[in-house]
Coordinates of C-alpha atoms in Angstrom, one line a residue:
Chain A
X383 CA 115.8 112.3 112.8
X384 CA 114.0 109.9 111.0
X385 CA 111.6 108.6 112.7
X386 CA 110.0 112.9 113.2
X387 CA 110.3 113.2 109.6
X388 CA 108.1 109.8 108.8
X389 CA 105.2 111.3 111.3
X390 CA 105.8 114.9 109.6
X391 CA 105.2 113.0 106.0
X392 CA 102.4 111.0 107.4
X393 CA 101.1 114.0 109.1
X394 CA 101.3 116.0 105.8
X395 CA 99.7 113.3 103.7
X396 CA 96.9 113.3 105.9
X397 CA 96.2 116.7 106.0
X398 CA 96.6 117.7 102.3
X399 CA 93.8 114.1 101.7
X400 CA 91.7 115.8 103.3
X401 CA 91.8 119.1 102.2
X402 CA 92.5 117.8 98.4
X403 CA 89.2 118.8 97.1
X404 CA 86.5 116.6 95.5
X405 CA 88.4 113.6 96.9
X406 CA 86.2 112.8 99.5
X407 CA 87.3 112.7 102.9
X408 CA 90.7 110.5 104.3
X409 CA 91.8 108.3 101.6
X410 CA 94.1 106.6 103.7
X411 CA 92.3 105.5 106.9
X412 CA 88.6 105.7 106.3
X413 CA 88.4 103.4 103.3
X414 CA 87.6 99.9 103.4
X415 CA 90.2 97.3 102.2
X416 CA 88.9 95.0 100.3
X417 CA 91.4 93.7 97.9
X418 CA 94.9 93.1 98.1
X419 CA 96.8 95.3 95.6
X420 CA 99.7 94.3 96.2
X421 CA 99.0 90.7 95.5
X422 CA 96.9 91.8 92.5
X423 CA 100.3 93.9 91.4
X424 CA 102.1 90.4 91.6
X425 CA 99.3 88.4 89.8
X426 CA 99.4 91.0 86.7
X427 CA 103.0 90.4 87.2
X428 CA 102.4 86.5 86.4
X429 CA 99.5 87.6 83.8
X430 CA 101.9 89.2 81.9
X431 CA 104.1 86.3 81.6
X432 CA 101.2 84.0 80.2
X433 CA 99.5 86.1 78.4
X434 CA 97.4 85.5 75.5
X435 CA 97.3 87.6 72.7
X436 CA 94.6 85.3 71.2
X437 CA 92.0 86.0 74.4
X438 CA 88.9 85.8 72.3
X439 CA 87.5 87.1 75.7
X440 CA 90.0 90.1 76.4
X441 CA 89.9 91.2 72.6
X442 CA 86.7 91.4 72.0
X443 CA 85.7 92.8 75.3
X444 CA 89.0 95.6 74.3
X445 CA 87.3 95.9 70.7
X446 CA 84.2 96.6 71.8
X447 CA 85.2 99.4 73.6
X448 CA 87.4 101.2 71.4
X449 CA 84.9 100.7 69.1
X450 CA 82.9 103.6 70.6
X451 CA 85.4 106.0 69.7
X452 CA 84.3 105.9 66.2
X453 CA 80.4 107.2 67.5
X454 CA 81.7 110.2 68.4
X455 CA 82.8 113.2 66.1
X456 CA 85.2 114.1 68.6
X457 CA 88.8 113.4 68.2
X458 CA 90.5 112.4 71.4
X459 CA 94.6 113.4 70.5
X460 CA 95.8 112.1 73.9
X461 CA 94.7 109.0 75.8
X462 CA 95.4 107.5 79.0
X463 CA 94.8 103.7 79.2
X464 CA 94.8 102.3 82.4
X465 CA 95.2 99.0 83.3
X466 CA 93.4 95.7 82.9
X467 CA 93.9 94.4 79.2
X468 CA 96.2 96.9 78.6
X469 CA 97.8 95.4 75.3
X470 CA 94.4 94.4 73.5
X471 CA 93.6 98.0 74.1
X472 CA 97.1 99.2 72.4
X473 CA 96.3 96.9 69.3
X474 CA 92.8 98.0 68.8
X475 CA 93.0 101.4 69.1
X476 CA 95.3 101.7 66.2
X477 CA 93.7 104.4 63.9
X478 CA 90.4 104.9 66.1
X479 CA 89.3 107.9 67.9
X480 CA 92.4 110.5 66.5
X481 CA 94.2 109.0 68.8
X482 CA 97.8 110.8 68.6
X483 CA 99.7 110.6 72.3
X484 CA 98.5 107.1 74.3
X485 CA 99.6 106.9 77.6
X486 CA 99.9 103.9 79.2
X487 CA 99.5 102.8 82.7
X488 CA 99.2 99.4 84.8
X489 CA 100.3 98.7 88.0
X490 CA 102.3 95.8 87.5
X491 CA 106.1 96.6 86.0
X492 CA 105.8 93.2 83.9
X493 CA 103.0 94.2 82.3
X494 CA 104.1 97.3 81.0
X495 CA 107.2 96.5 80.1
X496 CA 105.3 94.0 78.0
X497 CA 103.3 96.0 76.0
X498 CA 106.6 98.5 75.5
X499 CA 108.6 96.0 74.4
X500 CA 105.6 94.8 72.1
X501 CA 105.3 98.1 70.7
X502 CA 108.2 98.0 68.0
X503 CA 105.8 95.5 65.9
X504 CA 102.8 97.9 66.0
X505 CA 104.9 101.3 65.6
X506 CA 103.6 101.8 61.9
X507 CA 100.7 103.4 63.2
X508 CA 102.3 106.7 64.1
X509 CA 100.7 106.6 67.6
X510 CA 103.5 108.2 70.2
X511 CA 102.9 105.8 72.8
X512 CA 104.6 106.6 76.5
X513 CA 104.8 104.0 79.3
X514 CA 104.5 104.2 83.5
X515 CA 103.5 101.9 86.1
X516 CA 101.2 103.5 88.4
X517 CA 98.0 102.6 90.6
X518 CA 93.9 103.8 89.5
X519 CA 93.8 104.7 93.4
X520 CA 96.5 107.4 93.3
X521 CA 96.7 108.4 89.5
X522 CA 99.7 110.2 88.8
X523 CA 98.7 112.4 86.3
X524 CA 98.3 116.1 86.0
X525 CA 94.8 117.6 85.9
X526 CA 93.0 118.4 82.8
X527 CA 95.9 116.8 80.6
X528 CA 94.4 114.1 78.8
X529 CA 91.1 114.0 76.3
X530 CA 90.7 110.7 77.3
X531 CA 90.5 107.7 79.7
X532 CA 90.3 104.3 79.0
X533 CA 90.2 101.5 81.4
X534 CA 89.7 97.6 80.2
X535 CA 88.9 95.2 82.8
X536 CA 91.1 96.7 85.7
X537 CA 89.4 99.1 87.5
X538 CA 86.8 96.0 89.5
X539 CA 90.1 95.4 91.4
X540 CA 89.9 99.0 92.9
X541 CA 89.3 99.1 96.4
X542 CA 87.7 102.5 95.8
X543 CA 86.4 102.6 92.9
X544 CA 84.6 106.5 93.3
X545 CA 87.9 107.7 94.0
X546 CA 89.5 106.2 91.2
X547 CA 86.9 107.5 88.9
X548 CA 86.8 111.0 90.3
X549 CA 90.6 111.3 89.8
X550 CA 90.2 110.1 86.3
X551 CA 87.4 112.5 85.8
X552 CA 89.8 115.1 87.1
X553 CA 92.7 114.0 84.9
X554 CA 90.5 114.5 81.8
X555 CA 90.2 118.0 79.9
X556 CA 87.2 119.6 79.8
X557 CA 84.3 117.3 77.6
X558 CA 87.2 114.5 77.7
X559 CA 85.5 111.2 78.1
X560 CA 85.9 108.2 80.7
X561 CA 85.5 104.7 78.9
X562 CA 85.7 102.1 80.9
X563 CA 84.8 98.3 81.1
X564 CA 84.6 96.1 84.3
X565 CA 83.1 92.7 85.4
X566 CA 80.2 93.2 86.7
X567 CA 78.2 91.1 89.2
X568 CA 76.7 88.1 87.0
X569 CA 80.4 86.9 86.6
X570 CA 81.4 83.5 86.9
X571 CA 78.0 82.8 88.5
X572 CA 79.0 79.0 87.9
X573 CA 81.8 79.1 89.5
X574 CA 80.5 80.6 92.2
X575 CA 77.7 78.1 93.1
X576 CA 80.5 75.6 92.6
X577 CA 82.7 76.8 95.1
X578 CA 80.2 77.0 97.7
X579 CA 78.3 73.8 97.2
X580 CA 82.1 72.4 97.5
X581 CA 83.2 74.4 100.1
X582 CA 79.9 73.1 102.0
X583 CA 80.2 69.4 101.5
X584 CA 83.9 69.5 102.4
X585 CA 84.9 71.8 104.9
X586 CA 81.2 72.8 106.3
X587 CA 81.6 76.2 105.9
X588 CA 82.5 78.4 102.9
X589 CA 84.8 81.9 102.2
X590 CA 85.4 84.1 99.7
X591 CA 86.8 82.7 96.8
X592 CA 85.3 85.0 94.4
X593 CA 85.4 88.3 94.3
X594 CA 82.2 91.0 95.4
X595 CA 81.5 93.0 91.6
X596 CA 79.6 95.5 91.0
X597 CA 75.7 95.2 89.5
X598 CA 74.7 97.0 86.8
X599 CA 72.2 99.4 88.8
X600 CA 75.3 100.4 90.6
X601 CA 77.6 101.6 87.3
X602 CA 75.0 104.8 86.6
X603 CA 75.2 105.8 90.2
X604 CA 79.1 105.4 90.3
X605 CA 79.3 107.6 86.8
X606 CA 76.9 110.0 88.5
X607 CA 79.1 110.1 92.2
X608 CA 82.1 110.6 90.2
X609 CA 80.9 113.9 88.7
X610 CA 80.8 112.6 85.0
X611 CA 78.1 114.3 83.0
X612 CA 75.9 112.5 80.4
X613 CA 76.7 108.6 81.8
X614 CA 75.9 105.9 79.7
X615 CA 76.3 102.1 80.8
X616 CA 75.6 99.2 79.1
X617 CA 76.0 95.6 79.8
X618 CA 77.0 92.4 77.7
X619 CA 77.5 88.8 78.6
X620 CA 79.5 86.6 76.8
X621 CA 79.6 82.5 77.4
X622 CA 82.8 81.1 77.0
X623 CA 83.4 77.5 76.8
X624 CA 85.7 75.5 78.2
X625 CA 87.1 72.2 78.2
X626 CA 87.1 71.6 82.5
X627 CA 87.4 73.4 85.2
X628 CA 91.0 73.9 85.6
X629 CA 91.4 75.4 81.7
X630 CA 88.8 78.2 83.1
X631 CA 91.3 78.9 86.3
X632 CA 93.6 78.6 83.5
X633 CA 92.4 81.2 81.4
X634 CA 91.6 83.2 85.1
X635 CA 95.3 83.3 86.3
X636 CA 96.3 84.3 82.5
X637 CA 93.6 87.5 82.9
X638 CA 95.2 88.3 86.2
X639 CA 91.8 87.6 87.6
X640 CA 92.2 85.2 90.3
X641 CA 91.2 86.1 94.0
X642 CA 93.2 88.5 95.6
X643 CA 90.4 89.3 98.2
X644 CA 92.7 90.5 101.6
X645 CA 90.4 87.9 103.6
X646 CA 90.6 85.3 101.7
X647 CA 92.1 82.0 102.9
X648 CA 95.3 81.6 101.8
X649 CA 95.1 77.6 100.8
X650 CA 92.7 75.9 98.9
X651 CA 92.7 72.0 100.0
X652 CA 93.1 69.8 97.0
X653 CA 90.4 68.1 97.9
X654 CA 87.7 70.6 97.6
X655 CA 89.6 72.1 94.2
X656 CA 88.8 68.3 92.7
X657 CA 85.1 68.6 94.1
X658 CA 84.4 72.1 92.9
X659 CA 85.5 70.9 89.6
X660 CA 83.5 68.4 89.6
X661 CA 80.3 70.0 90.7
X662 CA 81.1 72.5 88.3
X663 CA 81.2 69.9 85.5
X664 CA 77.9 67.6 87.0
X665 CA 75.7 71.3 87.3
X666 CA 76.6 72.8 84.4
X667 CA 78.5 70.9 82.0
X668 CA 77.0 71.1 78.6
X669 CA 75.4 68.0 76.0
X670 CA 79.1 67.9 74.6
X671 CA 80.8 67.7 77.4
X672 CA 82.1 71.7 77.4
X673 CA 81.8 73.7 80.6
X674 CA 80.5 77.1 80.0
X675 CA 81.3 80.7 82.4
X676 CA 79.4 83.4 82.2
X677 CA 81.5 86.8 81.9
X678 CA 79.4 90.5 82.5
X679 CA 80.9 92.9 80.7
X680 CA 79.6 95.9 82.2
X681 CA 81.1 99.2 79.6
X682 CA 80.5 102.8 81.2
X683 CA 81.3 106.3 79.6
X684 CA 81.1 109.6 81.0
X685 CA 82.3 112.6 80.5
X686 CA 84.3 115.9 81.6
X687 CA 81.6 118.4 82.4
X688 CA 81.9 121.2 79.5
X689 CA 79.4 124.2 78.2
X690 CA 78.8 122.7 75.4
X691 CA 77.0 119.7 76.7
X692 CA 73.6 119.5 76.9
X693 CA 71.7 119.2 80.7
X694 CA 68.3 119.4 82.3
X695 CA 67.4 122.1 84.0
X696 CA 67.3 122.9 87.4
X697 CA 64.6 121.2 89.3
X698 CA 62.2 123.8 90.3
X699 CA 63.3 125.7 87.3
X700 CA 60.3 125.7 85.5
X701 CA 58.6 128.8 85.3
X702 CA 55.4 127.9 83.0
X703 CA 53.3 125.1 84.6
X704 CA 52.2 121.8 82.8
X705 CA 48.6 123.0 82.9
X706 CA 49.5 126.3 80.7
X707 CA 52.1 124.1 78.2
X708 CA 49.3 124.2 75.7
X709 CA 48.5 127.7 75.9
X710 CA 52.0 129.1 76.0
X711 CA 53.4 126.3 73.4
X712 CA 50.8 124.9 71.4
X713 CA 50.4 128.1 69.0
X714 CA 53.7 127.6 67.7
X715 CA 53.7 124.9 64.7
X716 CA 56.7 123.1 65.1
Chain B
X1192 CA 121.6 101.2 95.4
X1193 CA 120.7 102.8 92.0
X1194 CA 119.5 100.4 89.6
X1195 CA 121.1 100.3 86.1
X1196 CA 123.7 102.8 85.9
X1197 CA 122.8 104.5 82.4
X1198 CA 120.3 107.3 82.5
X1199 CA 116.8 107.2 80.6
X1200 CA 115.0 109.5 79.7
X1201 CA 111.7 110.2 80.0
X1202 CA 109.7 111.0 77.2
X1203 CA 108.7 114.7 77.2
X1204 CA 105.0 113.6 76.4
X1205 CA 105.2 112.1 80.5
X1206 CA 107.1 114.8 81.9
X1207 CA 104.3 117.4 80.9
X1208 CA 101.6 115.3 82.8
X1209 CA 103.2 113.3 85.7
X1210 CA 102.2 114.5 88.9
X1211 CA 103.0 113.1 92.3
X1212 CA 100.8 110.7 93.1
X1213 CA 100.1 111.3 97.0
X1214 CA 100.1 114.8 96.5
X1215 CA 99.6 116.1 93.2
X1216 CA 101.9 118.8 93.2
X1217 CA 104.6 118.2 90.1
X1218 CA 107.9 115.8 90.4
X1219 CA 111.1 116.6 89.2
X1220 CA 113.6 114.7 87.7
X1221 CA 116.4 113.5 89.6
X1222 CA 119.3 112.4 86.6
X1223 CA 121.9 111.7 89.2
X1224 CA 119.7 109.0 91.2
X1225 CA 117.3 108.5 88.1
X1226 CA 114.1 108.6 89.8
X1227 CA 111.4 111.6 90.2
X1228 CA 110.9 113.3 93.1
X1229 CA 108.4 115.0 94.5
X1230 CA 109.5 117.8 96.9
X1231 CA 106.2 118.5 98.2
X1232 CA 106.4 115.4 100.2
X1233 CA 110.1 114.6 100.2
X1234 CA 109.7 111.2 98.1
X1235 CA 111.3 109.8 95.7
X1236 CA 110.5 107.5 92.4
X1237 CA 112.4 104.8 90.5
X1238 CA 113.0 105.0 86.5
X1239 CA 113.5 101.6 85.5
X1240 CA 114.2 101.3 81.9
X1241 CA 112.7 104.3 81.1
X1242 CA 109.4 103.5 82.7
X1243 CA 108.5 105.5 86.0
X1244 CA 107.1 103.8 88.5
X1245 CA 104.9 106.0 90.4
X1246 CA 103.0 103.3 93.0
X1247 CA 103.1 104.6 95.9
X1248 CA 105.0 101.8 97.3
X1249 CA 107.7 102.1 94.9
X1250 CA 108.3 105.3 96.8
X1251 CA 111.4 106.4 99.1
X1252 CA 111.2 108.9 101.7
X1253 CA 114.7 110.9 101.0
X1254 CA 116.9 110.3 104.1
X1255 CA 119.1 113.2 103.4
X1256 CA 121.3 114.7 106.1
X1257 CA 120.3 118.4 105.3
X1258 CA 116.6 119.4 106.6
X1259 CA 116.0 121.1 102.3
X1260 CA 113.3 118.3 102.2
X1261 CA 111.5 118.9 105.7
X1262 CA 111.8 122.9 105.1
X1263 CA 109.8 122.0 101.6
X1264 CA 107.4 119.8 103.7
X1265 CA 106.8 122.6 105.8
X1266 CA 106.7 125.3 103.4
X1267 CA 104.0 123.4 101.2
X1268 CA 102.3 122.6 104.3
X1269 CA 102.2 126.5 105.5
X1270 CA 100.9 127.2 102.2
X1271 CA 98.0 124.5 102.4
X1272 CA 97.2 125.8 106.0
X1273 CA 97.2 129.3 104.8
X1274 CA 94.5 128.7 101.6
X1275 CA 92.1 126.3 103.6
X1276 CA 91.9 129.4 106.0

């Protein structure tokens, strides 16, 4: 009896993947694991027991993006924020946007309950908040529900990041609008070299301790894949200093941003921790002794495809060719 | 094993947009078990504390004795088959 009915549900969930439109093709089978969500459930699980409201990083990354709200005239009455720095996102929103109903999501159980138990010091602002625990890859929400959808710093965890974006696209009302901010690829550069100058000298090989990110040329195509009309993307970098090397993994581990890569290697010898800190420190240490990291902000907005919008015209549209612009145009005084 | 005996609700804000996560057809709220369940696919979700948890992991396939839950699987499944062709 059970055993038929877990093929039948496996059977079903196959078949309605593939014909779910828009999602493209087998979501289950066909798509390459590359991080660990479960283990990246468990380190937000941990993030949310050290975090930081002070994050200079997190805050003003979470600022900066809520700060677009206010260059639109739109109003946006119901938000969904999915994860990543889910509470700097709660505390700057406050007053920004219209924002009436915020919904907000992470995967981790910690985390949310976090920012819900949080949210009876910030309940002046007369935002009705609502709380669920849920994963980017398989968004629970209804379509065309919400005006807009926010994601700080989580969604360069996503093992399929298209898909995650087309089911926010789908989850967003008609000229709703996808903000989002992830690492991109010049992050932790440093850290990188250090590791595998280390990893060299002491093991004679190296792995993956960092994670693969995204580059900026590849943000505009993912807006454009997911179906999002009018993308925009924009980078930032931001330095941040540190004391040593182990107050950056520090800082990491409080983010929720340490490897969770499924091949990684499990164990990290002592040894070669000490060394990559130390190369770290000898390569790029600063005059006063403070070790910087690089962080690439890379912010992205789209939106929900609506009639109002404006868009280029077909190619192969045109019907008066560049050689007759002047004659059919260039009576008309402006 | 139900966790934490008292019943939570939901607010209503959730209950309008939760969906199923797997399937994306809507859940229903279970008050005896308090979890949401989504009949399309014969799963069911944990409330804890008033927070759903709708990871797919966090899922349970209902082992119930009566076959309600595979005649729904089959039924949605007809109707699927039936629009595609």
């Amino acid at each position: 009896m059970n055993r038929p009915a877990g093929n039948l549900l496996r059977s079903f969930l196959r078949r309605s993947f593939s014909t779910a439109e828009n999602i493209d093709g087998n979501l289950q089978s066909s798509k390459v694991q590359i991080f660990d969500r479960d283990l990246k459930r468990k380190q937000r699980d941990r993030a949310a027991w050290l975090l930081n409201r002070k994050d200079s990083l997190v805050n003003t990354v979470a600022d900066n993006l809520v700060d677009r709200l206010e260059d639109v005239k739109k109003t946006f009455p119901s938000a969904l924020c999915l994860g990543g720095s889910l509470e700097a996102i709660r505390r700057s929103v406050s007053g920004r946007g219209g924002i009436e109903k915020l919904i907000m999501m992470d995967s981790s159980y910690d985390m949310v309950k976090l920012c819900k138990d949080a949210e009876k010091d910030l309940s002046s602002d007369g935002i009705e908040t609502s709380f669920l625990v849920g994963d980017e890859e398989f968004l629970p929400i209804k379509e065309s529900s919400v005006d807009l959808v926010i994601s700080c710093l989580g969604l360069h965890w996503t093992n399929d990041l298209p898909g995650a974006m087309i089911q926010s696209r789908l989850a967003l009302k008609p000229d709703g609008l996808f903000l989002a901010a992830i690492f991109g690829g010049e992050t932790l550069k440093e850290l990188r070299i250090a590791c595998t100058i280390a990893h060299m000298e002491r093991e004679g090989g190296v792995s993956p301790r960092i994670s693969p990110l995204a580059q900026v040329r590849d943000a505009g195509n993912l807006l454009t894949r997911a179906g999002f009309t009018l993308p925009g993307v924009d980078v930032d970098e931001y330095q941040v200093r540190y004391n040593s090397a182990l107050e950056l993994i520090e800082h990491l581990r409080a983010m929720g941003e340490t490897n969770a890569l499924v091949n990684r290697i499990k164990f990290l010898k002592r040894d070669t921790a000490l060394a990559t800190a130390a190369v770290y420190e000898s390569m790029f240490a600063a005059e006063d002794g403070t070790i910087p990291a690089t962080f690439q902000v890379i912010y992205m907005t789209g939106w929900r495809e609506h009639e109002s919008q404006q868009k280029a015209k077909r190619r192969g549209s045109a019907t008066v060719s560049f050689k007759d612009i002047q004659k059919e145009f260039g009576g008309q005084t402006p | 094993m139900v966790r934490g005996s008292r019943v939570v609700e939901i607010s209503k804000t959730l209950s309008e947009i939760l969906v199923c996560p797997l399937s994306k057809q809507p859940l229903r709220v279970c008050e005896k078990s308090n979890s949401l369940i989504s009949d399309a696919i014969g799963v069911s979700f944990p409330i804890v504390d008033g927070i759903p948890c709708l990871v797919p992991r966090d899922g349970e396939i209902i082992e119930t004795g009566d076959t309600q839950s595979d005649y729904k699987v089959n039924s949605v499944d007809a109707e699927k088959d039936h629009k595609t062709k």
